[in-house]
Amino acid sequence: MLEEKGINIIRKVKLFEIISDADNKIERVAFKKIDELEEEEEDEDPELEGRSQTDRGSEMNSRNGESLEEENKSQMEEQVEKKKKRKKNEMELECRVLVSAGHVDVDKDVFKSIHDNGLVYNGRLIVDRNFQTTDPSIFAAGSLCEFSGRYRALSQGRPLRMDRYNGREMGSRLARSVFDIYDPQISNSTDQSTSEEELPMFFLPQGQGGVLPNNIIYYHIKTTNPLMMRPDSSEDKNRADLTCDNLDAHTGKGHFIKFTFNNIGLIDSVTYMGSEEVILQSLWSFVGLHENYLNQLTSRFENNIIPNVVEFLSENWGIALYHEWFGDFCLRMRQGI
């Protein structure tokens, strides 16, 4: 159906180059054909090369229209430069909009290393709570890994797949586990009261971002610990999302921001779009905070007292929210009370 509407669908290829024009917009894309082997490079387009030689000959024969010929020559040389030599298993297409989709799988070399070392792989590399594989001397973490299924009963609805957690926090926890196991001073003084069947807790949110058309900046930050009152069951949402949309999609001016809350008022996710760059850490600091920290933002916005949420959160009263130790301060206050 899409092809009937003029959309060109290319199958069994791998995208390896995106070529932009002077305005930083997509002009051409280059693919490699998966089922074909790499061979010697093809020659440049003979038609384009012939046209270039003809233009250079006409320029030598015509002195009266020198400025016009020079302009034509520069344009043709630019086309020749753009038309790069491609191997026979490569193809280049002109386009303005590109939608890429494909099956994401483990790298063959990585899988071979896992298989040759006798490690357990069940769609993902299986590790224990200390990030150790079935070989105790091999540690692993990241989107390729998953905690062992024996933690499922005590995970309280938390995912076992590591791609659901923050990668930076994964790396920090892995490094800590290595030190705890191989540092003799730490291992002798470590508290052994923690259950070996308990899944570690992770707190840092997970984020995605990019640049949309018209140079609109997009960020989506979400919690890695969603509230689960009753595991394996869905609950009715008792708090509406807060959405403020002042963004003009045509000009790219303005802001769009959206907060989602769980059933006890904690911020589950933040979505931002706008033409102005924002500090990512500022958006991260909102996730996990209670709505009461936002200076009655929800009620004021519902009553049309605050027309622009982004500007309201940028005022002086909110400076403390963006401090790197504000979350720790709130935790200590709750423990003290």
XYZ file of C-alpha atoms in Angstrom:
337
model
C 0.000 0.000 0.000
C 2.843 2.379 0.787
C 4.550 1.661 -2.520
C 1.327 2.540 -4.360
C 1.565 6.009 -2.811
C 5.050 6.543 -4.183
C 7.053 5.530 -1.110
C 10.225 3.671 -2.032
C 10.847 0.650 0.250
C 14.370 -0.820 0.193
C 14.757 -4.276 1.740
C 17.754 -6.386 2.808
C 20.105 -3.427 3.051
C 22.161 -1.771 5.777
C 22.267 2.014 6.100
C 25.850 3.274 6.432
C 25.861 6.924 5.282
C 23.508 9.915 5.339
C 24.525 12.848 3.133
C 23.172 16.306 4.019
C 22.861 19.480 1.982
C 23.993 22.998 2.917
C 20.920 23.438 5.170
C 21.779 20.232 7.087
C 18.773 18.403 5.632
C 18.835 14.895 4.205
C 19.778 14.916 0.531
C 20.966 11.359 -0.188
C 21.433 8.095 1.673
C 23.765 5.174 0.990
C 23.042 1.501 1.701
C 24.949 -1.762 1.594
C 23.194 -4.817 0.205
C 23.317 -7.555 2.824
C 23.186 -10.521 0.431
C 25.981 -9.337 -1.874
C 29.731 -9.473 -1.310
C 31.937 -6.416 -1.582
C 33.622 -6.078 -4.966
C 35.753 -3.525 -6.743
C 34.461 0.019 -6.957
C 32.372 1.034 -9.931
C 33.398 3.889 -12.151
C 31.744 7.246 -11.889
C 28.479 7.761 -13.758
C 29.622 7.943 -17.442
C 26.716 10.175 -18.406
C 27.580 12.662 -15.682
C 31.283 12.484 -16.543
C 30.527 13.050 -20.253
C 28.352 16.016 -19.485
C 31.115 17.466 -17.359
C 33.651 17.094 -20.186
C 31.216 18.675 -22.684
C 30.714 21.647 -20.417
C 34.450 22.083 -20.009
C 34.848 21.941 -23.837
C 32.142 24.517 -24.398
C 33.817 26.763 -21.859
C 37.099 26.608 -23.806
C 35.328 27.467 -27.077
C 33.178 30.286 -25.754
C 34.788 33.378 -24.318
C 31.789 35.695 -24.491
C 29.708 33.874 -21.880
C 32.613 33.217 -19.552
C 30.784 34.016 -16.308
C 27.809 31.817 -17.238
C 30.038 28.921 -18.234
C 32.033 29.185 -15.013
C 28.827 28.974 -13.035
C 27.700 25.906 -14.981
C 31.117 24.333 -14.542
C 31.128 24.861 -10.783
C 27.666 23.323 -10.510
C 28.687 20.316 -12.582
C 31.909 19.809 -10.630
C 29.841 19.864 -7.470
C 27.599 17.132 -8.918
C 30.653 15.086 -9.903
C 32.024 15.435 -6.380
C 28.706 14.347 -4.869
C 28.564 11.302 -7.140
C 31.101 9.221 -5.246
C 32.401 5.917 -6.420
C 30.332 3.101 -4.972
C 31.067 -0.614 -4.701
C 28.769 -3.024 -6.488
C 27.076 -4.011 -3.234
C 26.367 -0.364 -2.398
C 23.540 1.852 -3.568
C 22.850 5.578 -3.205
C 19.421 7.198 -3.339
C 18.148 10.749 -3.233
C 15.581 11.383 -0.506
C 14.257 13.994 1.881
C 12.580 11.709 4.425
C 14.080 8.442 5.687
C 12.342 5.889 7.917
C 14.604 3.048 9.025
C 13.405 -0.215 10.583
C 15.029 -3.563 11.106
C 15.688 -6.479 13.400
C 18.161 -5.724 16.182
C 20.276 -8.747 17.021
C 23.475 -9.532 18.871
C 26.741 -9.045 17.010
C 28.092 -12.306 15.571
C 31.550 -11.818 17.107
C 30.045 -11.105 20.524
C 27.811 -14.182 20.317
C 30.776 -16.347 19.283
C 32.750 -15.127 22.301
C 29.822 -15.943 24.588
C 29.322 -19.385 23.057
C 33.023 -20.337 23.046
C 33.335 -19.508 26.753
C 30.329 -21.613 27.724
C 28.325 -18.685 29.101
C 24.546 -18.892 29.476
C 22.778 -16.957 26.699
C 18.993 -16.963 26.470
C 18.361 -14.114 24.088
C 20.536 -12.093 26.463
C 23.637 -12.836 28.497
C 22.515 -14.084 31.921
C 24.210 -12.652 35.039
C 23.620 -12.785 38.793
C 23.070 -9.882 41.166
C 26.834 -9.156 41.192
C 26.922 -8.952 37.374
C 28.852 -12.232 37.197
C 28.195 -14.705 34.422
C 28.402 -18.478 34.849
C 32.164 -17.924 34.711
C 32.831 -15.983 37.981
C 35.794 -14.185 36.416
C 33.650 -12.663 33.625
C 31.445 -9.684 34.497
C 28.903 -8.128 32.160
C 26.326 -5.319 32.131
C 24.351 -3.345 29.589
C 21.577 -3.796 27.062
C 22.918 -7.220 26.035
C 22.486 -8.618 29.567
C 19.669 -9.843 31.763
C 19.490 -10.848 35.417
C 18.899 -14.511 36.144
C 15.311 -15.729 36.299
C 15.771 -16.819 39.913
C 15.307 -13.170 40.952
C 11.888 -12.924 39.341
C 9.921 -13.907 42.469
C 11.487 -11.098 44.529
C 11.786 -8.467 41.807
C 8.357 -6.952 42.675
C 7.490 -6.240 39.066
C 10.879 -4.749 38.195
C 12.269 -5.899 34.828
C 15.194 -8.303 34.686
C 16.427 -6.917 31.347
C 19.187 -4.339 31.788
C 18.146 -2.287 28.785
C 15.311 -0.991 30.981
C 17.797 0.732 33.314
C 20.234 3.617 33.100
C 23.482 2.570 31.395
C 25.664 4.863 33.496
C 24.266 3.398 36.703
C 24.820 -0.122 35.330
C 28.507 0.624 34.752
C 28.908 2.131 38.202
C 27.286 -0.876 39.898
C 29.411 -3.328 37.902
C 32.615 -1.530 38.938
C 31.491 -1.587 42.572
C 30.815 -5.341 42.381
C 34.290 -6.007 40.997
C 35.889 -4.043 43.839
C 33.686 -5.702 46.470
C 34.674 -9.180 45.294
C 38.377 -8.754 44.519
C 39.460 -6.135 47.073
C 40.441 -8.127 50.203
C 39.870 -5.220 52.582
C 36.342 -4.623 51.293
C 35.457 -8.323 51.111
C 36.448 -8.900 54.738
C 34.339 -6.024 56.013
C 31.309 -6.448 53.714
C 27.962 -7.034 55.414
C 26.753 -10.507 54.398
C 23.169 -9.903 55.548
C 21.946 -9.070 52.033
C 20.106 -11.962 50.455
C 21.771 -13.568 47.463
C 18.343 -13.867 45.838
C 17.593 -10.139 46.060
C 17.694 -8.078 42.883
C 19.701 -4.823 43.147
C 17.778 -1.549 43.207
C 18.395 1.080 40.523
C 17.317 4.686 40.804
C 18.626 6.813 37.935
C 16.016 7.516 35.221
C 16.410 6.465 31.619
C 16.314 8.966 28.780
C 16.035 9.317 25.023
C 16.646 12.370 22.892
C 17.155 13.707 19.406
C 16.682 16.600 17.001
C 13.401 16.714 15.068
C 12.673 18.675 11.852
C 12.912 22.487 12.200
C 15.731 21.875 14.734
C 13.246 21.012 17.497
C 15.020 19.367 20.428
C 13.294 16.294 21.863
C 13.888 14.617 25.246
C 11.920 11.889 27.018
C 13.015 10.925 30.545
C 11.239 8.151 32.435
C 11.631 6.360 35.736
C 13.160 2.889 35.924
C 11.132 2.076 39.053
C 7.436 2.432 38.192
C 5.018 2.057 41.079
C 3.554 -1.447 41.282
C 0.818 -1.674 43.925
C -0.161 -5.160 42.783
C 2.306 -6.939 40.487
C 0.922 -8.441 37.264
C -2.183 -6.241 37.402
C -3.109 -2.876 35.914
C -4.440 -0.058 38.065
C -6.669 2.864 37.220
C -4.780 6.101 36.818
C -5.967 8.618 39.425
C -3.931 11.621 38.255
C -4.187 13.319 34.884
C -1.074 14.138 32.879
C 0.089 17.741 32.879
C 0.623 18.886 29.278
C 1.588 22.418 28.254
C 1.886 22.946 24.495
C 3.104 26.368 23.342
C 5.149 24.964 20.454
C 4.615 26.156 16.884
C 5.539 23.150 14.731
C 6.009 25.283 11.602
C 8.419 27.853 13.030
C 9.853 25.692 15.825
C 9.313 28.463 18.368
C 7.953 27.811 21.831
C 7.926 24.794 24.135
C 6.097 21.543 24.748
C 6.380 19.813 28.113
C 4.473 16.915 29.601
C 4.565 15.385 33.099
C 3.046 12.000 33.943
C 2.377 11.001 37.549
C 1.869 7.694 39.311
C -0.978 7.052 41.748
C 0.819 8.579 44.740
C 1.842 11.788 42.948
C 5.448 10.978 41.989
C 6.603 12.107 38.547
C 7.005 9.060 36.303
C 8.199 10.759 33.114
C 9.007 14.120 31.534
C 8.746 14.874 27.807
C 10.186 18.094 26.382
C 10.226 19.563 22.871
C 11.400 23.032 21.952
C 13.813 25.152 19.959
C 15.881 26.123 23.008
C 18.557 23.798 24.350
C 17.945 22.654 27.928
C 20.262 21.055 30.445
C 19.424 17.366 30.441
C 20.231 17.045 34.137
C 17.448 19.554 34.851
C 14.870 17.230 33.289
C 16.335 14.212 35.085
C 15.910 15.947 38.429
C 12.105 16.036 38.035
C 11.684 12.262 37.691
C 10.850 10.722 41.067
C 9.907 14.024 42.720
C 6.477 14.451 44.260
C 4.144 16.952 42.627
C 4.118 19.006 45.856
C 7.706 20.092 45.142
C 6.510 21.947 42.027
C 5.028 24.910 43.898
C 1.360 23.987 43.295
C 2.027 23.708 39.569
C -0.737 21.190 38.814
C -3.550 23.150 40.450
C -2.336 26.513 39.096
C -2.071 25.139 35.567
C -5.543 23.592 35.726
C -6.959 26.987 36.786
C -5.110 28.773 33.911
C -2.984 30.768 36.349
C 0.231 29.528 34.714
C 0.109 29.733 30.879
C 3.699 28.617 30.254
C 5.030 25.789 32.420
C 8.611 25.970 31.080
C 8.953 29.637 32.014
C 7.394 28.969 35.429
C 9.912 26.211 36.171
C 12.759 28.530 35.086
C 11.968 31.124 37.770
C 14.171 31.637 40.831
C 11.979 29.587 43.181
C 12.906 26.392 41.281
C 16.705 26.722 41.395
C 16.998 24.240 44.273
C 15.157 21.559 42.271
C 18.017 21.341 39.762
C 20.821 20.960 42.308
C 22.554 17.594 42.038
C 22.095 16.894 45.762
C 18.444 17.939 46.027
C 17.156 14.384 45.673
C 19.508 13.174 48.392
C 18.394 16.069 50.604
C 14.739 15.060 50.202
C 15.574 11.457 51.073
C 17.410 12.481 54.228
C 14.522 14.724 55.254
C 12.035 11.861 54.907
C 14.272 9.537 56.898
C 14.684 12.158 59.609
C 10.930 12.701 59.910
